[in-house]
Amino acid sequence: MSEILLDVKNLKTRFNTDDGTFRAVDDVSFNVKRGQTIGIVGESGCGKSVTSLSIMRLIQKPGTIEGGQVLFKGQDLLKLSDEKMRQIRGNEIAMIFQEPMTSLNPVYTIGDQIEEAILLHQKELSKAQARERAIKMLRIVGIPAPEKRFHEYPHQLSGGMRQRVMIALAISCNPELLIADEPTTALDVTIQAQILDLMRNLQKEFNAGMILITHDLGVVAEMCQEVAVMYAGRIVEYGTVEDIFYRPKHHYTRGLLDSIPHFETGHKLDQLKTIPGMVPSLYNLPVGCRFQDRCPAVQNDCRQTYPPLENMRGIHKAACFHPISDEVK
Amino acid sequence: MSTPLLKVENVTKSFPIHGGLFSREVASVKAVQGISFEIKKGETLGLVGESGCGKSTLGRCLIRLHDVTSGNIFYNGKDITHIKGEELREMRRKMQIIFQDPFASLNPRMTIGSILEEPLIIHNLFESAKDRQDRISQLIDLVGLRREHLNRYPHEFSGGQRQRVGIARALAVNPELIVCDEPVSALDVSIQAQVINLLMELQQKLGLTYIFIAHDLKVVEHVSNRVAVMYLGKIVEMAEAEELYRNPKHPYTKALLSAIPVPDPRGKEERIILTGDVPSPINPPSGCHFNPRCPIAIDDCKTIVPPLEEKAKDHVAACIRV
């Protein structure tokens, strides 16, 4: 059993807006071990990105972290001073964002940006050493001719190359935990395959923990060992990838899996199964289960209380009063 | 053999790049190069490829949103490559487009009702306002929205609903051919499935012909009868959807198919990972455009431009190595 690196307990993040208050993340708990990749999946607005920003304490007004604990190697990040948190952020926990164009500064060369990050976090290094390390990082992430690329600006690079730079930036300080928020969503499939392969290899090499946030179930199946499925701010199902893909218990998970077109189904031009309706507005959540209006198995009790996340088998948990019975897919 | 609904012959589109003194043309982006194919009525042709491969440009050329640089486009046997004015407007009634971004393609200051009324007015389809309103009500039912939505503005809708409005707008003038340019890529998976089902239902009901442009190969397989794979402005492979996915010939198609993450943890073990990026269409590699990234390239690939040849029945590919 490897060591628990990050333990998120009952995390709640609230946004107060002119239209009212809503909880984007509501009572979310999970943990990440060293060398392990946890996937967080869900549709837009389910709270997956807010969860990661809360862990990094990057929630800005009007958002506030209302409660819960984020234990990183035993210490609660939510209780640290801003100064302490700044040392951890980027140094021990690093983040890779979705859009590599907007998360790099367009007026500095990519080399300067990596060098800056290194100098900021590793104060003992000289500028020359930092430069050397930056070039080494660019080489590790597979950028050809890194000495030359060092002096180029973000706009001179392709999307895939920019994402490699982002990864180089994120790993430049040897983080123990990597949070990747839709790292390949903006990329083409052949480039996505390259980047996923790179991330997998780097993780193995550095034995880091990783949280991978994505809406793509294919990416999850390939990269993660455990998966949290989020819906309207809550984790509705948690388990190993096999649990989630072969023995889903929650009707939302089942619906998500069914709505992706599969290869080799043979019955082409059939209707895809869909989840009817839309995600409820977080301002105006129904009483009881949040999935009730879209659920095929809804019953009266679903409309009265929110179903707790109950243990199924092993680490498998689902928040449903009427879970799907076991089936082998 | 009936005349195909749309026939494309050797279509090329380049965009000039101006620069230097007097803004002379210094280079050009060869977005689409020598493309030919036919589509039968009621069929769906899928166009797939990575960003910058020219699939959207091609889609726009087909319905004359771009003028082609050379080549010909025939609609029902009639050459529409250079028609103008009233004739072009008549033609446009038959060919419509659905755009990718349902946020950017609807005017935020117009209600859904007026967005749907506009094409009816432009094409002068109904005499009275009442008839137009009837048509709009019919359209809104067709795409699964409600009539009270007609007085609302685009920002009040979710992505999936907006895409339904985009579909209703395209259908307003009773077109025969619709170019669907990445119609579902901005949507969440559960919503994606709803919109795909709607498009397929409408196709059956109204006998529509689709050109379905997408980068998501799974979606394209699901909706298309035939699929064309594009790389740097050229079709590298084209076949019946099932044949193409079961039995890909071109190394690029193989790599593309193998790069898709499968939603199955037991997935496939072996994966072809291409090195490098898609080269610039301003200065594409000589010979076969794919040669610098191709795992099976030989020296000849740098000089010989591979023709699109039949490699199996109704299955063409442009590669000298297969």
XYZ file of N, CA, C and O in Angstrom, chain A residues 42-44 158 160-161 187-194 196-197 200 215-219 221-222 241-242 245-246 252 256-257 259-278 294 329, chain B residues 49-51 158 161 188-194 196-197 200-201 215 217-225 241-242 245-246 252 255-257 259-268 271-278 293:
424
model
N -16.925 14.282 -15.684
C -18.244 14.876 -15.556
C -18.421 15.887 -16.666
O -17.477 16.188 -17.387
N -19.629 16.387 -16.813
C -19.906 17.335 -17.881
C -19.611 18.761 -17.416
O -19.344 18.983 -16.246
N -19.709 19.706 -18.351
C -19.386 21.074 -17.951
C -20.293 21.510 -16.807
O -21.476 21.212 -16.791
N 3.353 25.256 -32.024
C 2.039 24.666 -32.289
C 1.365 24.335 -30.965
O 1.990 24.358 -29.906
N 0.401 21.485 -29.713
C 1.014 20.348 -29.023
C 2.308 20.746 -28.342
O 2.592 20.361 -27.203
N 3.101 21.569 -29.045
C 4.380 22.029 -28.488
C 4.140 22.914 -27.261
O 4.854 22.835 -26.269
N -6.335 19.599 -28.135
C -5.374 19.055 -29.100
C -6.011 18.043 -30.053
O -7.005 17.417 -29.735
N -5.376 17.861 -31.194
C -5.813 16.832 -32.134
C -5.477 15.445 -31.607
O -4.546 15.287 -30.820
N -6.185 14.435 -32.109
C -5.990 13.086 -31.551
C -4.570 12.556 -31.639
O -4.084 11.945 -30.688
N -3.895 12.772 -32.774
C -2.547 12.195 -32.859
C -1.607 12.905 -31.885
O -0.701 12.303 -31.332
N -1.855 14.199 -31.663
C -1.041 14.956 -30.711
C -1.446 14.576 -29.283
O -0.604 14.418 -28.397
N -2.738 14.363 -29.083
C -3.214 13.921 -27.774
C -2.529 12.626 -27.362
O -2.091 12.474 -26.223
N -2.421 11.703 -28.320
C -1.767 10.425 -28.017
C -0.317 10.659 -27.568
O 0.160 10.028 -26.623
N 0.367 11.591 -28.238
C 1.755 11.901 -27.842
C 1.810 12.440 -26.417
O 2.645 12.028 -25.615
N -0.421 12.265 -23.915
C -0.813 11.306 -22.880
C 0.328 10.336 -22.594
O 0.622 10.003 -21.446
N 0.975 9.909 -23.676
C 2.098 8.996 -23.540
C 3.211 9.647 -22.708
O 3.769 9.039 -21.797
N 2.199 9.907 -19.019
C 2.294 8.603 -18.370
C 3.737 8.263 -18.019
O 4.046 7.836 -16.918
N -13.409 15.306 -19.586
C -14.774 14.869 -19.869
C -14.724 13.650 -20.784
O -15.740 13.086 -21.129
N -13.509 13.260 -21.190
C -13.348 12.196 -22.172
C -13.137 10.862 -21.473
O -12.086 10.600 -20.891
N -14.151 9.998 -21.543
C -14.064 8.719 -20.847
C -12.972 7.832 -21.438
O -12.415 6.985 -20.751
N -12.649 8.042 -22.709
C -11.576 7.278 -23.331
C -10.248 7.585 -22.653
O -9.455 6.689 -22.348
N -9.991 8.870 -22.414
C -8.755 9.287 -21.764
C -8.686 8.700 -20.351
O -7.645 8.208 -19.913
N -10.116 5.930 -19.225
C -9.885 4.486 -19.281
C -8.416 4.200 -19.508
O -7.873 3.207 -19.035
N -7.762 5.083 -20.249
C -6.380 4.815 -20.576
C -5.384 5.242 -19.524
O -4.317 4.659 -19.395
N -11.150 1.929 -12.352
C -11.646 2.060 -13.724
C -12.521 0.873 -14.106
O -13.526 1.022 -14.790
N -12.150 -0.330 -13.651
C -12.959 -1.508 -13.985
C -14.353 -1.390 -13.376
O -15.351 -1.699 -14.024
N -16.243 1.274 -15.530
C -16.547 0.943 -16.924
C -17.305 -0.372 -17.075
O -18.096 -0.531 -17.986
N -17.057 -1.329 -16.187
C -17.710 -2.633 -16.361
C -18.886 -2.852 -15.415
O -19.770 -3.642 -15.698
N -26.332 7.705 -13.787
C -25.669 8.761 -14.564
C -24.423 8.211 -15.249
O -24.191 8.471 -16.439
N -23.703 8.133 -19.212
C -22.517 8.715 -19.845
C -21.847 7.691 -20.742
O -21.463 7.988 -21.873
N -21.668 6.483 -20.232
C -20.999 5.444 -21.007
C -21.797 5.094 -22.254
O -21.236 4.869 -23.320
N -23.782 7.040 -23.926
C -23.970 8.090 -24.929
C -22.748 8.330 -25.807
O -22.836 9.099 -26.743
N -21.621 7.639 -25.530
C -20.519 7.783 -26.483
C -20.684 6.749 -27.587
O -20.902 5.586 -27.315
N -20.545 7.199 -28.842
C -20.609 6.223 -29.925
C -19.416 5.272 -29.820
O -18.284 5.709 -29.626
N -19.662 3.968 -29.883
C -18.576 2.997 -29.794
C -18.200 2.507 -31.175
O -19.017 2.447 -32.060
N -16.952 2.131 -31.301
C -16.534 1.458 -32.521
C -17.062 0.036 -32.495
O -17.368 -0.498 -31.442
N -17.092 -0.580 -33.643
C -17.389 -2.005 -33.757
C -18.674 -2.395 -33.045
O -18.769 -3.453 -32.450
N -19.667 -1.531 -33.074
C -20.911 -1.928 -32.445
C -21.733 -2.800 -33.384
O -22.540 -3.596 -32.942
N -21.477 -2.630 -34.697
C -22.204 -3.469 -35.643
C -23.592 -2.937 -35.975
O -24.016 -2.999 -37.105
N -24.287 -2.389 -34.983
C -25.622 -1.855 -35.286
C -25.542 -0.357 -35.519
O -26.092 0.458 -34.811
N -24.804 -0.007 -36.531
C -24.599 1.381 -36.869
C -25.915 2.031 -37.305
O -26.851 1.351 -37.651
N -25.929 3.329 -37.314
C -27.088 4.119 -37.704
C -28.266 3.893 -36.761
O -29.377 4.279 -37.033
N -27.998 3.212 -35.657
C -29.008 3.125 -34.624
C -29.011 4.425 -33.846
O -28.086 5.197 -33.918
N -30.035 4.579 -33.065
C -30.067 5.718 -32.169
C -29.017 5.527 -31.082
O -28.817 4.419 -30.600
N -28.382 6.610 -30.724
C -27.516 6.551 -29.555
C -28.421 6.655 -28.346
O -29.449 7.313 -28.389
N -28.013 5.997 -27.261
C -28.785 6.197 -26.044
C -28.423 7.576 -25.505
O -27.278 7.979 -25.540
N -29.387 8.277 -25.015
C -29.066 9.601 -24.488
C -29.555 9.704 -23.054
O -30.338 8.899 -22.592
N -29.022 10.726 -22.387
C -29.583 11.077 -21.089
C -30.535 12.223 -21.388
O -30.112 13.256 -21.883
N -31.816 12.049 -21.149
C -32.744 13.126 -21.499
C -32.515 14.363 -20.625
O -31.959 14.258 -19.530
N -32.936 15.496 -21.113
C -32.873 16.715 -20.300
C -31.479 17.273 -20.134
O -30.562 16.910 -20.861
N -31.342 18.164 -19.178
C -30.071 18.851 -18.967
C -29.678 18.804 -17.501
O -30.498 18.537 -16.636
N -33.550 13.201 -14.692
C -33.022 12.592 -15.911
C -32.872 11.081 -15.746
O -32.403 10.403 -16.643
N -20.171 -6.464 -18.716
C -20.300 -5.845 -20.030
C -19.345 -6.484 -21.010
O -18.206 -6.733 -20.693
N -10.291 14.646 -40.121
C -8.905 15.064 -40.225
C -8.609 15.968 -39.055
O -9.508 16.383 -38.336
N -7.317 16.266 -38.872
C -6.938 17.098 -37.742
C -7.066 18.568 -38.099
O -7.300 18.912 -39.253
N -6.890 19.441 -37.118
C -7.062 20.861 -37.411
C -6.088 21.285 -38.504
O -4.940 20.853 -38.532
N -28.892 26.727 -23.248
C -27.674 25.945 -23.079
C -27.082 25.649 -24.457
O -27.732 25.878 -25.479
N -29.222 23.365 -26.651
C -30.418 24.035 -27.174
C -30.063 25.002 -28.290
O -30.757 25.115 -29.284
N -21.307 18.734 -24.479
C -21.020 17.632 -23.565
C -21.513 16.310 -24.136
O -22.481 16.291 -24.888
N -20.880 15.202 -23.727
C -21.238 13.910 -24.340
C -22.717 13.577 -24.301
O -23.272 13.113 -25.296
N -23.370 13.787 -23.166
C -24.771 13.363 -23.105
C -25.617 14.225 -24.035
O -26.607 13.782 -24.595
N -25.234 15.468 -24.222
C -25.951 16.389 -25.104
C -25.586 16.093 -26.565
O -26.426 16.160 -27.459
N -24.312 15.734 -26.768
C -23.843 15.350 -28.087
C -24.728 14.259 -28.674
O -25.174 14.334 -29.812
N -24.996 13.239 -27.861
C -25.805 12.117 -28.332
C -27.205 12.588 -28.718
O -27.757 12.155 -29.729
N -27.765 13.511 -27.942
C -29.096 14.028 -28.278
C -29.084 14.711 -29.646
O -29.978 14.506 -30.465
N -26.870 14.368 -32.126
C -26.608 13.403 -33.201
C -27.887 12.655 -33.559
O -28.238 12.509 -34.731
N -28.614 12.211 -32.539
C -29.867 11.516 -32.812
C -30.846 12.403 -33.567
O -31.513 11.960 -34.497
N -29.898 12.670 -37.211
C -30.173 11.455 -37.972
C -31.675 11.246 -38.196
O -32.100 10.794 -39.253
N -32.442 11.615 -37.175
C -33.895 11.534 -37.294
C -34.392 12.443 -38.416
O -35.202 12.055 -39.246
N -13.744 16.146 -36.174
C -12.446 15.535 -35.896
C -12.629 14.289 -35.037
O -11.709 13.522 -34.854
N -13.579 10.786 -34.659
C -13.803 9.675 -35.583
C -14.956 8.778 -35.177
O -15.582 8.159 -36.008
N -15.221 8.715 -33.869
C -16.308 7.849 -33.423
C -17.646 8.420 -33.855
O -18.520 7.712 -34.320
N -17.786 9.736 -33.695
C -19.023 10.383 -34.105
C -19.219 10.229 -35.609
O -20.308 9.895 -36.084
N -18.150 10.438 -36.365
C -18.252 10.342 -37.822
C -18.638 8.931 -38.246
O -19.489 8.731 -39.104
N -18.052 7.932 -37.610
C -18.406 6.563 -37.973
C -19.888 6.318 -37.728
O -20.567 5.683 -38.505
N -20.357 6.864 -36.619
C -21.743 6.612 -36.257
C -22.735 7.193 -37.262
O -23.744 6.578 -37.567
N -22.445 8.374 -37.787
C -23.439 9.025 -38.647
C -23.234 8.810 -40.146
O -24.175 8.999 -40.913
N -22.020 8.426 -40.575
C -21.728 8.482 -42.007
C -21.940 7.168 -42.740
O -21.737 6.098 -42.184
N -22.309 7.279 -44.027
C -22.302 6.112 -44.900
C -20.911 5.915 -45.475
O -20.399 4.820 -45.529
N -18.048 3.648 -44.578
C -17.606 3.854 -43.198
C -17.103 2.553 -42.567
O -16.013 2.508 -41.991
N -17.878 1.494 -42.705
C -17.491 0.265 -42.026
C -16.171 -0.270 -42.545
O -15.292 -0.663 -41.780
N -13.154 1.819 -41.302
C -12.771 1.641 -39.906
C -12.253 0.228 -39.624
O -11.404 0.028 -38.774
N -12.791 -0.758 -40.350
C -12.349 -2.139 -40.129
C -11.040 -2.400 -40.815
O -10.234 -3.201 -40.370
N -1.770 6.971 -42.409
C -2.291 8.068 -41.591
C -3.619 7.677 -40.953
O -3.836 7.915 -39.768
N -2.965 5.418 -38.083
C -2.457 6.119 -36.903
C -3.575 6.890 -36.212
O -3.704 6.896 -34.984
N -4.414 7.510 -37.034
C -5.518 8.308 -36.499
C -6.460 7.417 -35.699
O -6.861 7.741 -34.583
N -6.800 6.271 -36.262
C -7.713 5.356 -35.578
C -7.080 4.817 -34.305
O -7.745 4.672 -33.284
N -4.957 6.276 -32.464
C -4.684 7.314 -31.465
C -5.881 7.598 -30.569
O -5.756 8.212 -29.526
N -7.066 7.141 -30.977
C -8.259 7.477 -30.189
C -8.267 6.700 -28.894
O -8.160 5.480 -28.892
N -8.398 7.390 -27.774
C -8.496 6.662 -26.512
C -9.810 5.875 -26.474
O -10.863 6.413 -26.784
N -9.724 4.607 -26.132
C -10.935 3.777 -26.101
C -11.536 3.786 -24.708
O -10.815 3.599 -23.728
N -12.835 3.964 -24.607
C -13.448 3.968 -23.278
C -13.593 2.544 -22.739
O -14.673 2.064 -22.492
N -12.492 1.863 -22.591
C -12.490 0.498 -22.098
C -11.112 0.256 -21.481
O -10.110 0.298 -22.171
N -11.073 0.060 -20.157
C -9.781 -0.061 -19.499
C -8.940 -1.219 -20.035
O -7.726 -1.204 -19.942
N -9.579 -2.249 -20.610
C -8.788 -3.342 -21.168
C -8.290 -2.999 -22.556
O -7.530 -3.757 -23.138
N -8.799 -1.870 -23.077
C -8.458 -1.298 -24.388
C -7.420 -2.019 -25.214
O -7.115 -3.165 -25.003
N -6.845 -1.299 -26.145
C -5.834 -1.958 -26.962
C -4.453 -1.679 -26.406
O -4.234 -0.658 -25.773
N -0.288 0.890 -29.930
C -0.791 2.147 -30.428
C 0.295 2.742 -31.304
O 1.462 2.697 -30.970
N -0.121 3.278 -32.442
C 0.847 3.934 -33.304
C 0.890 5.398 -32.868
O -0.124 6.091 -32.947
N 2.012 5.839 -32.349
C 2.110 7.252 -31.986
C 2.964 7.953 -33.035
O 4.128 7.627 -33.220
N 2.345 8.879 -33.738
C 3.064 9.615 -34.770
C 4.007 10.597 -34.115
O 3.707 11.159 -33.067
N 5.136 10.821 -34.738
C 6.021 11.843 -34.206
C 5.707 13.149 -34.917
O 5.148 13.158 -36.006
N 6.078 14.244 -34.298
C 5.973 15.545 -34.953
C 4.552 16.064 -35.079
O 3.597 15.442 -34.647
N 4.466 17.257 -35.666
C 3.192 17.938 -35.836
C 2.792 17.901 -37.306
O 3.596 17.581 -38.159
N 1.557 18.322 -37.556
C 1.116 18.480 -38.934
C 1.923 19.630 -39.536
O 1.981 20.707 -38.957
N 6.149 12.106 -41.306
C 5.631 11.497 -40.077
C 5.289 10.024 -40.279
O 4.865 9.359 -39.341
